[in-house]
XYZ file of C-alpha atoms in Angstrom:
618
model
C -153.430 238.669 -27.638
C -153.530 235.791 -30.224
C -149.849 236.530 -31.464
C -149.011 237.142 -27.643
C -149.874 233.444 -26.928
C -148.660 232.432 -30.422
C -145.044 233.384 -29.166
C -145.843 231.995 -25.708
C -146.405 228.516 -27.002
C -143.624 228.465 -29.849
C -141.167 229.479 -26.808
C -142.729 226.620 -24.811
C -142.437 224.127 -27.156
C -138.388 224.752 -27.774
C -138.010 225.063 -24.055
C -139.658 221.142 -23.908
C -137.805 220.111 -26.605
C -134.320 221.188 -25.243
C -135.932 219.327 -21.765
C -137.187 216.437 -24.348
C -133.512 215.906 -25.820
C -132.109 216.002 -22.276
C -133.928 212.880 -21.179
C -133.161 210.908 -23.501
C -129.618 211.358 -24.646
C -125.747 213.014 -23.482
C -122.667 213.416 -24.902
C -121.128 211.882 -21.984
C -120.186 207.933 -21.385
C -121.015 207.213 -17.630
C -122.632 209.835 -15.331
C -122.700 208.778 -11.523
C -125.560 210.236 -9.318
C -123.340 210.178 -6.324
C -121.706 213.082 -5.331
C -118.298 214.291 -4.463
C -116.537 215.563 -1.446
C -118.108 217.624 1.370
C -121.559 217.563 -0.598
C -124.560 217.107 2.282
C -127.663 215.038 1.413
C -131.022 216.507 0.664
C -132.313 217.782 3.968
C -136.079 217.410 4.297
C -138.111 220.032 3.994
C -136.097 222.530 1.621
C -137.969 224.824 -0.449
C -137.789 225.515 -3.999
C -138.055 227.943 -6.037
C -141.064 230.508 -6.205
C -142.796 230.726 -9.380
C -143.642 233.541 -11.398
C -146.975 235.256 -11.834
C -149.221 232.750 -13.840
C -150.864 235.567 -15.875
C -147.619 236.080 -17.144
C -146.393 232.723 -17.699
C -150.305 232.242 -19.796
C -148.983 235.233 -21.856
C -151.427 237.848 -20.492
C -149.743 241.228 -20.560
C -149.558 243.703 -17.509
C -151.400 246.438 -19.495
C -148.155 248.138 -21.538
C -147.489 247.003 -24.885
C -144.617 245.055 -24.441
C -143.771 245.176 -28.184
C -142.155 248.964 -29.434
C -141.922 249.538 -32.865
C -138.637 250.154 -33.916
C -137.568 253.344 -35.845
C -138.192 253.873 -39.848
C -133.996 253.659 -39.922
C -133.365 250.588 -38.231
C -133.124 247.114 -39.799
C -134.992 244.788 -37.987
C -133.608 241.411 -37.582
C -136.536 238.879 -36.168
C -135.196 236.116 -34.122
C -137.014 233.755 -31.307
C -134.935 232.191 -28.748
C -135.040 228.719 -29.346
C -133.186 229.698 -32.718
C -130.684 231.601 -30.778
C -129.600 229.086 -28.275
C -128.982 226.658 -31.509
C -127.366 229.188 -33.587
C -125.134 229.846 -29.983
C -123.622 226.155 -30.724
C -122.472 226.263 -34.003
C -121.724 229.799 -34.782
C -118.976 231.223 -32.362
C -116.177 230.996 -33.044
C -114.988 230.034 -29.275
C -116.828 226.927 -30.102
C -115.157 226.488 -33.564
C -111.246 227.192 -32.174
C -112.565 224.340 -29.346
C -113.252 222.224 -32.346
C -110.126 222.791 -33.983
C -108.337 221.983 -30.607
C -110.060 218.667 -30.382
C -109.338 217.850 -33.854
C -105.668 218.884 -32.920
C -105.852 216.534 -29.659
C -107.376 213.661 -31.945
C -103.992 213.543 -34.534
C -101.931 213.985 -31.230
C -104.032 210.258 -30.357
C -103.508 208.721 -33.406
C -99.547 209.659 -33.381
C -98.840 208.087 -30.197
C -100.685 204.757 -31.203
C -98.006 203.973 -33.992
C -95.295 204.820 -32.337
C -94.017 201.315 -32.121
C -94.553 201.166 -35.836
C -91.189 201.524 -37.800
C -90.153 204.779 -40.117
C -89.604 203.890 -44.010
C -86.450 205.146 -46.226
C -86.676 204.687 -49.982
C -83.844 205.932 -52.183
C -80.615 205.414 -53.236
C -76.954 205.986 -52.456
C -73.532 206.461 -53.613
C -70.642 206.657 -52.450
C -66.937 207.898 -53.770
C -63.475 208.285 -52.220
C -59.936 208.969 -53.862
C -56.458 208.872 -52.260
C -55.044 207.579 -49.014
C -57.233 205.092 -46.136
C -56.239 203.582 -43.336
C -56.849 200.108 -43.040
C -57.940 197.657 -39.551
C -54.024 197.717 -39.013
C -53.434 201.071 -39.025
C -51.627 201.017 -42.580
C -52.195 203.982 -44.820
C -53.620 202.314 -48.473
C -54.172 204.681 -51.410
C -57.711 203.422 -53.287
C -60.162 204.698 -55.905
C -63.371 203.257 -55.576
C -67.135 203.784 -55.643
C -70.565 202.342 -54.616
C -73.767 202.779 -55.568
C -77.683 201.087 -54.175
C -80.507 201.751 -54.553
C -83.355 200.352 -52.130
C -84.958 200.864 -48.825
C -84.419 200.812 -44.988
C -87.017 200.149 -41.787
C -85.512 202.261 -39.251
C -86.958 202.695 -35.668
C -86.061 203.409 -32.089
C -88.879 203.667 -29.573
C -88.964 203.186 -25.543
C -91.608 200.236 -24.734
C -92.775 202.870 -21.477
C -93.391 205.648 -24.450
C -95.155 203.375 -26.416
C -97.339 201.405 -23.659
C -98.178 204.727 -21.775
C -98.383 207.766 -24.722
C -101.349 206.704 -26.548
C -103.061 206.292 -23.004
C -102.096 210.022 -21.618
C -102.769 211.099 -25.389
C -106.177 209.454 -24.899
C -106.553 211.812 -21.884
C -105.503 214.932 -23.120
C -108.052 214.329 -26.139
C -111.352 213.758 -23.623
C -109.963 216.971 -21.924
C -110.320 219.190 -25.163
C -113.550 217.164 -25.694
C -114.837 218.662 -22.204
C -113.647 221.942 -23.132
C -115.166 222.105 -26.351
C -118.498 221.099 -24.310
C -117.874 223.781 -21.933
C -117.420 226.555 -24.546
C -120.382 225.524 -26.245
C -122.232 225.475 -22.801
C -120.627 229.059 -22.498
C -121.738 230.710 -25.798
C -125.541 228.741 -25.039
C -125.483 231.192 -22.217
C -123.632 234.378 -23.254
C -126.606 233.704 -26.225
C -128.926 233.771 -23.469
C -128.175 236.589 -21.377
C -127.604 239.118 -24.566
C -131.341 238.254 -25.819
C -132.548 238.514 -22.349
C -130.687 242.271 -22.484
C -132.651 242.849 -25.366
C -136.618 241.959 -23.985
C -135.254 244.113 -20.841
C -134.636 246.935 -22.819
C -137.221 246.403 -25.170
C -139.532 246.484 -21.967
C -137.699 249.485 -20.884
C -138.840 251.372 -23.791
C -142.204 250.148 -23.829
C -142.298 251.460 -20.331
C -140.858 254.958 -21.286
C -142.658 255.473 -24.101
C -146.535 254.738 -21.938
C -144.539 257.310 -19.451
C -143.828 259.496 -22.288
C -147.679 259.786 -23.130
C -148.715 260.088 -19.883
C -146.431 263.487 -19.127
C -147.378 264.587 -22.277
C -150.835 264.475 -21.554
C -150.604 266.053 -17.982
C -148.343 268.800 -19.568
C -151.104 269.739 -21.277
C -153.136 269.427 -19.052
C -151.550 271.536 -16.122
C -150.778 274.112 -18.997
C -154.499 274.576 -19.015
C -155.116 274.778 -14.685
C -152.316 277.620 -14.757
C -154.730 279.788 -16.016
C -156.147 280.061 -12.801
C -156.247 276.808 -10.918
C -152.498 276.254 -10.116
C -149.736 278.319 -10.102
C -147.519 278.948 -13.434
C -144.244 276.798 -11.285
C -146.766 273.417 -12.126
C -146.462 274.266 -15.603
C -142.712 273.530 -15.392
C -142.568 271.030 -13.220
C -144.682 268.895 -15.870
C -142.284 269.909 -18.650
C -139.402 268.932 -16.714
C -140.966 265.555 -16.284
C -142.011 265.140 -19.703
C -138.404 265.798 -20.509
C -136.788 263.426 -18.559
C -139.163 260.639 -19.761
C -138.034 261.386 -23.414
C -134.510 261.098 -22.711
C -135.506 257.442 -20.499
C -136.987 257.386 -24.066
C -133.502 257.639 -26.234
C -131.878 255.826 -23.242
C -133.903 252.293 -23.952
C -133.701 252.868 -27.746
C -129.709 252.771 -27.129
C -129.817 250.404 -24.556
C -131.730 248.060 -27.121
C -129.321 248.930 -30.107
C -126.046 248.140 -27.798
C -127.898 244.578 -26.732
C -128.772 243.790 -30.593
C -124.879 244.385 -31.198
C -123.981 242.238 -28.360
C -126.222 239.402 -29.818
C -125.129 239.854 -32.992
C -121.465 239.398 -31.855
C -121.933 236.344 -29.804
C -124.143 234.434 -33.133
C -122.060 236.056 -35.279
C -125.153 238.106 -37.323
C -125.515 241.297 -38.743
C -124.026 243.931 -36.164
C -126.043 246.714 -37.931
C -129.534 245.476 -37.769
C -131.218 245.620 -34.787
C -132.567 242.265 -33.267
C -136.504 242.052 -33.096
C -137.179 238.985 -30.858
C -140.382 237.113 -31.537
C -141.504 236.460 -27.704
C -143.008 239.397 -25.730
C -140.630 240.815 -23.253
C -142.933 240.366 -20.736
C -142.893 236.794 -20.979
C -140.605 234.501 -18.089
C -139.199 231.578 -19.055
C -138.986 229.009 -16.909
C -136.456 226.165 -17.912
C -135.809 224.584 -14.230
C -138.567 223.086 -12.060
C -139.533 225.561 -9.447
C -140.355 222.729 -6.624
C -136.583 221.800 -7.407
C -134.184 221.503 -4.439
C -130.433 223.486 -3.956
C -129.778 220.085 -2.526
C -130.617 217.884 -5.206
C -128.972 220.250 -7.965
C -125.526 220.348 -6.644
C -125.001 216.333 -6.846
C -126.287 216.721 -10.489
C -124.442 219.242 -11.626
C -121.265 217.471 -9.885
C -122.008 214.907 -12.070
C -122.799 216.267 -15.585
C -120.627 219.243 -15.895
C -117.661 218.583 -18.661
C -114.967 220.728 -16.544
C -115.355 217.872 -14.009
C -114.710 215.329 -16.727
C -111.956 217.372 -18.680
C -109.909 217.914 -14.565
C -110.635 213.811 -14.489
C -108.404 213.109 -17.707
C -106.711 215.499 -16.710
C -105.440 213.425 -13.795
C -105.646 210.536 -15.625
C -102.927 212.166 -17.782
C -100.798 212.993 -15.556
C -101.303 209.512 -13.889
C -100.193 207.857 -16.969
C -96.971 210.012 -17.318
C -96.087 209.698 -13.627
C -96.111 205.270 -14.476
C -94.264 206.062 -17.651
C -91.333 207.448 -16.042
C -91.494 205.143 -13.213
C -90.810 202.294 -15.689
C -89.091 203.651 -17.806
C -85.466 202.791 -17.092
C -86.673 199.022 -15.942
C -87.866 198.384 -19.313
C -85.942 198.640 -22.548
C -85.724 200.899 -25.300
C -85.860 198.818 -29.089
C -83.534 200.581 -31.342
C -83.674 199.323 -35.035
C -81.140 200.579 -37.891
C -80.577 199.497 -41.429
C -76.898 200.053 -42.109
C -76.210 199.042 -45.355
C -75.017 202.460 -46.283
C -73.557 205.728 -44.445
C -74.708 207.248 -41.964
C -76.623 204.461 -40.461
C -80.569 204.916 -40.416
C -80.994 204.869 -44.585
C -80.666 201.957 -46.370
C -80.915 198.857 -45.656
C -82.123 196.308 -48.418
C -81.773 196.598 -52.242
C -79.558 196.757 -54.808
C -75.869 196.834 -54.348
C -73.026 197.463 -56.414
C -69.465 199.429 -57.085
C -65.915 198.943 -58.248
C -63.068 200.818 -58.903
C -62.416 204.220 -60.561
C -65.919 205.324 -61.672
C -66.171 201.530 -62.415
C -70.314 200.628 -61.239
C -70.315 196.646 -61.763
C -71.268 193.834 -59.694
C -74.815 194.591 -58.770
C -76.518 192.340 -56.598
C -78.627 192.112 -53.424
C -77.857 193.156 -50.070
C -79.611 193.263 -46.439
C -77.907 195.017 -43.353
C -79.836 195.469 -40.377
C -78.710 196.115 -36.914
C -81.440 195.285 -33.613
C -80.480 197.152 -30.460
C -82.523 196.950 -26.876
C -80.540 199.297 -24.231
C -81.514 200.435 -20.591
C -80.966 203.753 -20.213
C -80.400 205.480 -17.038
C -80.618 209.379 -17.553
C -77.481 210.991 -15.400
C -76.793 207.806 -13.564
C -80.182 206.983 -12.689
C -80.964 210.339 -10.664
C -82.107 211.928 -13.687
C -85.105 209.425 -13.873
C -85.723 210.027 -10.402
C -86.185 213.768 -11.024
C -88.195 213.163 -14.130
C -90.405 210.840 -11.811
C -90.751 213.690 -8.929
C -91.960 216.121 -11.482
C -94.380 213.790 -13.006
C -95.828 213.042 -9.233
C -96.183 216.925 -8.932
C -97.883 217.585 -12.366
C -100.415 214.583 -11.088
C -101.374 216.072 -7.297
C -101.416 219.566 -9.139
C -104.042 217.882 -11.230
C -106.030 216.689 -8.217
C -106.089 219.885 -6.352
C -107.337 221.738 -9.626
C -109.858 218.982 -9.586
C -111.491 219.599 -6.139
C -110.891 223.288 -6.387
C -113.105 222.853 -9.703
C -115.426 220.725 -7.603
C -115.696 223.858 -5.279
C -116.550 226.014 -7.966
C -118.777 224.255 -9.448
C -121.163 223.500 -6.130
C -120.867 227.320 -5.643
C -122.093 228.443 -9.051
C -125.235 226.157 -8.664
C -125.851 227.975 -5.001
C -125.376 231.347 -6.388
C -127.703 230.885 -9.862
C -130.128 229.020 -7.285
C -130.102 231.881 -4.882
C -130.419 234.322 -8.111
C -133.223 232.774 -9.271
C -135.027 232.414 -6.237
C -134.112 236.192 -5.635
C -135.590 237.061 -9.012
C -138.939 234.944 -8.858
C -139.338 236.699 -5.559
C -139.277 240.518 -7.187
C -141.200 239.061 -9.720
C -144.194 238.335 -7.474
C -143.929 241.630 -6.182
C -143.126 243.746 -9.313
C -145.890 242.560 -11.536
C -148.865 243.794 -9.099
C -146.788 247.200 -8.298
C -147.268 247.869 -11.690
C -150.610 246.985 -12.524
C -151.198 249.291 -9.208
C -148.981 251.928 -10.741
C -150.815 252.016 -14.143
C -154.493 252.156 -12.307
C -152.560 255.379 -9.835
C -151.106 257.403 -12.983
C -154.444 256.669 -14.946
C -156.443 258.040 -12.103
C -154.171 261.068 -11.315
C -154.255 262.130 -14.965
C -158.722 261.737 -15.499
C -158.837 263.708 -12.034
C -155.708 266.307 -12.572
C -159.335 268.576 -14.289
C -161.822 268.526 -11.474
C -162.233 270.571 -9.427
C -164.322 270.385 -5.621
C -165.823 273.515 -3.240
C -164.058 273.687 0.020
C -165.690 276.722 1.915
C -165.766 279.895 -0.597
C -162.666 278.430 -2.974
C -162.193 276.160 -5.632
C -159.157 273.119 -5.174
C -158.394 270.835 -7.227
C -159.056 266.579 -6.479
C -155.199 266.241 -7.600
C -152.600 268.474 -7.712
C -150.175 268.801 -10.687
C -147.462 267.733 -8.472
C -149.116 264.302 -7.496
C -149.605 263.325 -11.085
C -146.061 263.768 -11.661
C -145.346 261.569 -8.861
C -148.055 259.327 -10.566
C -145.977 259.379 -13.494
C -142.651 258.999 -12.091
C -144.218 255.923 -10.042
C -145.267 254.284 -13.519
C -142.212 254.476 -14.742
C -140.076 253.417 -11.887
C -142.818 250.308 -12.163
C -142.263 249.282 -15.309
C -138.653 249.330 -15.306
C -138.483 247.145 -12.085
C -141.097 245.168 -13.754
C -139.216 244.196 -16.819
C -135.523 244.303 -14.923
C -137.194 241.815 -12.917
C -138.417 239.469 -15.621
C -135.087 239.610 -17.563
C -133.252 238.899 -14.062
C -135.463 235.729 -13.852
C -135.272 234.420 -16.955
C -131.349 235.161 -16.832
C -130.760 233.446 -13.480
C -132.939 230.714 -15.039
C -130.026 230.299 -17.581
C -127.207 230.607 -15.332
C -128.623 227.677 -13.303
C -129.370 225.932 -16.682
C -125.411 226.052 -17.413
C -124.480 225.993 -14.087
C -126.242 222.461 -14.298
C -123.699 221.812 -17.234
C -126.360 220.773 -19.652
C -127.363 223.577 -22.198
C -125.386 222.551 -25.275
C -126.136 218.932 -24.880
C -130.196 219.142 -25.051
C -129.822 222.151 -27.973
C -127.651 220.430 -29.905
C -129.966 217.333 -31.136
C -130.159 214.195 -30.389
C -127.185 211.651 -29.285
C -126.974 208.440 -28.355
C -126.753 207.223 -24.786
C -124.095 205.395 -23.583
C -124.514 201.196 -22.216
C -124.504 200.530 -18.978
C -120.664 199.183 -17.531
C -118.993 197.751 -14.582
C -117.894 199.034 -11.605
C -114.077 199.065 -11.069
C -112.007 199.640 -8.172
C -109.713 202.747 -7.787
C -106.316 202.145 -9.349
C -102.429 202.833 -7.296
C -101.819 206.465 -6.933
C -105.622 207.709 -7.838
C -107.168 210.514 -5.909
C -110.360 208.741 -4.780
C -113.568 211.010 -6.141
C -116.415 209.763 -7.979
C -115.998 211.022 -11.076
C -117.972 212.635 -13.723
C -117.956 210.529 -17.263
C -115.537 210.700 -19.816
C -116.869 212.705 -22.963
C -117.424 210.728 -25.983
C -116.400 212.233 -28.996
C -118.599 215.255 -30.652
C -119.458 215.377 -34.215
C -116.267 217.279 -35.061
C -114.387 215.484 -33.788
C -112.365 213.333 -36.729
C -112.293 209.687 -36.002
C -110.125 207.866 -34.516
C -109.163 204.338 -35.867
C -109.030 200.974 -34.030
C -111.273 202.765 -31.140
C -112.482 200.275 -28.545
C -116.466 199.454 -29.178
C -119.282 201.187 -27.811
C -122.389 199.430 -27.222
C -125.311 201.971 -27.243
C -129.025 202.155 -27.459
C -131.025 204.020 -29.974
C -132.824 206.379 -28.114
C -136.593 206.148 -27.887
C -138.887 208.114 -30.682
C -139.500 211.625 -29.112
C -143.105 211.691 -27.845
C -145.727 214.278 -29.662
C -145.531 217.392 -27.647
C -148.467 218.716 -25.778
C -147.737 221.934 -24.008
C -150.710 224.061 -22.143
C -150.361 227.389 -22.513
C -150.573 228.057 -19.037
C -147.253 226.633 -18.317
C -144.285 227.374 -19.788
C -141.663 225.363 -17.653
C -141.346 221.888 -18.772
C -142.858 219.096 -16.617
C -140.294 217.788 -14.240
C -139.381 214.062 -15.224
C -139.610 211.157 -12.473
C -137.296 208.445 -12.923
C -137.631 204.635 -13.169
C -137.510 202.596 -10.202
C -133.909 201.542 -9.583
C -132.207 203.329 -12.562
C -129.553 206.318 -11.680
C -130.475 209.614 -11.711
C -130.803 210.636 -15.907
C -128.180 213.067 -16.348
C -130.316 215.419 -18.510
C -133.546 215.604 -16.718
C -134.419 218.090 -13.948
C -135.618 215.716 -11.370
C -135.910 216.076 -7.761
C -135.468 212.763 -6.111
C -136.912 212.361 -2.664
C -135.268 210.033 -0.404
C -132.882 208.856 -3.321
C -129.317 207.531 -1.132
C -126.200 209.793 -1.739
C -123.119 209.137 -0.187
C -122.230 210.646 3.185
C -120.766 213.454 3.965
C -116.999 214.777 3.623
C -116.538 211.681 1.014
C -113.412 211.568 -0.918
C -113.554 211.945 -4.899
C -112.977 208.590 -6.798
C -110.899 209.276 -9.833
C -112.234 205.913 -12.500
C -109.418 204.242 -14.139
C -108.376 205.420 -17.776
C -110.915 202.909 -20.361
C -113.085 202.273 -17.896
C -116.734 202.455 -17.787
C -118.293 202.807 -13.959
C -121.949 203.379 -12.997
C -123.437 204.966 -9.474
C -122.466 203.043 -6.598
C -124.499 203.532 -3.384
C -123.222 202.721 0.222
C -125.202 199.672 1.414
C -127.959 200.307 4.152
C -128.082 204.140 3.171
């Protein structure tokens, strides 16, 4: 019991950590409490989520040793979850190919912010020719000469739409690989989750069968011993067949545990042969959001935190920026600069000059040719820019519709994991006394399968062979509902978690919070949502120079942690009085304002910081 509880409260202080590192820190900039489109306020009155048995969650086991021993050939590999979920954020290599895509989108940045800036030739050049030339008069003159020079050229030719409007789209498509490197880490944090939750189920399985196991063995021998002349020689079989079956439920979890260690080991990236021993008992829920928590109050959150909301944002803010480049484009000019002291022009275009005639080099002195062009271009008369512009528009509403059809999605997957876990803490409460009634039935069939009572002149016995068996095969239906139920629970618990959008961000470590900013209008051809924050950049991320300033505030010193061991959830944060919603605490807010319903998205204007606004008198 001591290393039972030991576990318990190591798993509960990770789980308040990750909640600890939530509150006071995101990756994000700005993270509006408001809600999107079609979202409904909190209704009053809306129940949460039931919570599992308390024995449990105080680490009191439902009378099966929840721990198996694995066999003399495996390799165990001993692991707790709290070093899972990290290991999920730096080892996969989903999350690393993110990295690398961000780091990709971050040179893309810093190419399209010089692009005004002019290209340098150094070198030299000669130059030869021999025999007949015709002159400015169309006369045919026979020459020998050469040239030589040796220097350098500043050559450039740039549009100013390209070069007011790239760096800003480039900008864009950089947060959007920043929000998809924060969704593939929130992706392996769960795949993490669900494959060590695959391994306490099966673990638990073959705790279960191997208590069944001992149980049919024992009322095998046991009938074997009434067929003598209590019950007939069929009983005898019957209990063999059982015992059978519960040895192969027996090599059934064993596997079932091996193929969920190999999972595991493939999503951290560990050794696929050992097998993977986890340090809490698999009886053990964990609880990571607040039971009394509202459907209604999680959808505007997640809405708000999730990074594929923020990555669909620059997304349109991409697009946007592309649909005013080409709109400008042919009422602005293009700067086209040339050195042209040499052939073809482009080269050379200050140095050293010199030449003469036949092989003759002489005469060396200075020289600067330059030539400064700006032209309006019209592409195919002017109706090619109009196409270019019509294509642009299209790439920017296809953006928007992804964007609400991601908003969809998103309120959906909250709903579902919601409805999961509520599901789960439901056959929770019902599974965990079934089996505690289910071990008391099979232990009380198998001490009475040997007595015997007088009914008239014959002998009967209190419980039939074929009762225990059902006894038996009651146990071990028990157990595996039992622990099916518990690994549902804590997995639905995890697919809210993510479904929330904050699991990498609170495993991760600390970051620093974003200042408070402005709010700004909607700009010309903006879908109007209120949007999710742009990501800041992660630690990976190279940097970028000559980025705009970020004021922030060093988050506070993390408090000493003080978790009782009867619960394992972390305590569910209350905000301060007029402050928005903290993106990374679970909080239900009663009677907090949220915009009405069927309200259309804001998209924030690219470099612009925006915090919650709240309709007046709401």
């Amino acid at each position: 019991m001591r290393r039972v509880r030991r576990s318990l409260f190591a798993c509960a202080v990770a789980v308040s950590g990750a909640a600890a590192g939530c509150s006071t820190a995101d990756t994000f900039l700005d993270r509006p409490a408001s809600t999107a489109r079609g979202q409904l306020q909190t209704r009053p009155g809306t129940t949460g989520i039931a919570s599992p048995p308390k024995s449990l969650s105080a680490g009191k086991p439902p009378a099966v040793n929840a721990a198996p021993p694995l066999e003399p050939a495996d390799r165990p590999l001993p692991i707790n979850l709290a070093t899972a979920l990290r290991l999920s954020n730096a080892r996969p290599l989903d999350v690393q190919i993110a990295g690398q895509q961000v780091a990709a989108a971050a040179a893309v940045y810093d190419r399209a912010r010089v692009l005004w800036l002019p290209n340098v030739s150094l070198g030299t050049d000669y130059f030869a020719h021999t025999g007949p030339q015709q002159n400015f008069a169309g006369e045919l003159v026979k020459s020998n000469r050469n040239t030589f020079m040796a220097g350098f050229g500043p050559n450039v030719v740039f549009s100013f739409s390209d070069a007011v409007y790239a760096p800003l789209a480039a900008r864009q498509e950089l947060r959007l690989r920043q929000a998809q490197q924060q969704s593939a880490a929130n992706d392996s944090t769960l795949a993490a989750a669900e494959a060590y939750f695959g391994i306490q189920q099966a673990r638990g399985d073959l705790a279960g069968a191997l208590a069944a196991e001992a149980r049919a063995e024992e009322l095998a021998r046991k009938t074997t011993e009434l067929t003598k002349g209590l019950a007939p020689p069929a009983e005898e079989h019957r209990a063999r067949a059982e015992l059978g079956r519960r040895k192969i439920a027996v090599a059934a979890a064993r596997e079932r545990w091996r193929t969920a260690s190999a999972e595991l080991a493939r999503v951290l990236r560990l050794d696929a042969a050992a097998v993977v021993e986890p340090a809490e008992p698999a009886f053990l829920p964990v609880t990571v959001i607040d039971p009394t928590v509202a459907v209604d109050d999680l959808i505007p959150l997640a809405l708000s935190t999730r990074p594929e909301l923020a990555g669909n944002q620059a997304l349109v803010q991409a697009t946007l920026a592309r649909l005013k480049q080409e709109k400008i484009r042919p009422l602005v000019p293009s700067l086209a600069v040339r050195s042209v002291s040499t052939n073809p022009s482009g080269s050379l275009g200050y140095g050293t000059f010199g030449g003469g005639r036949s092989g003759d080099l002489k005469n060396f002195d200075g020289r600067f040719d330059i030539d400064v062009q700006l032209l309006w271009e019209f592409s195919a008369l002017g109706l090619g820019n109009r196409a270019r512009v019509h294509e642009r528009r299209a790439e920017h509403e296809l953006a928007t519709l992804e964007l609400f059809r991601t908003q969809d999605r998103i309120a959906a997957e909250v709903a579902t994991a919601f409805a999961q876990v509520r599901a789960a803490a439901l056959r929770l409460n019902a599974a965990e006394p079934a089996l505690r009634e289910a071990i008391e039935l099979v232990q009380k069939s198998t001490e009475g399968l040997g007595q015997t009572r007088r009914v008239g002149d014959a002998l009967t016995l209190v419980v039939r062979p074929q009762e225990a068996v059902a006894a038996v095969q009651a146990f071990a239906q028990a157990s595996t509902d039992f622990f099916a139920a518990v690994a549902d629970y804590n997995r639905a618990q995890f697919r809210l978690y993510r479904a929330l959008g904050h699991p990498a961000q609170c495993l991760a470590g600390a970051v620093t919070p974003a200042a408070a900013a402005t709010t700004e209008p909607p700009g010309e051809g903006q879908p109007r949502m209120n949007a999710p924050a742009q990501p800041e950049p992660l630690p990976v991320v190279p940097s970028v120079r000559a980025e705009p300033p970020v004021s922030v505030v060093a988050p506070p010193a993390a408090p000493e942690l003080k978790v009782p061991l009867p619960d394992v959830a972390p305590p569910l944060l209350s905000p301060k009085p007029a402050v928005p919603l903290p993106v990374q605490e679970w909080v239900s807010v009663p009677g907090a304002p949220l915009p009405p319903e069927n309200r259309s998205p804001v998209v924030i204007e690219e470099a612009r910081e925006v915090v919650p606004k709240v309709p007046d008198g709401k």
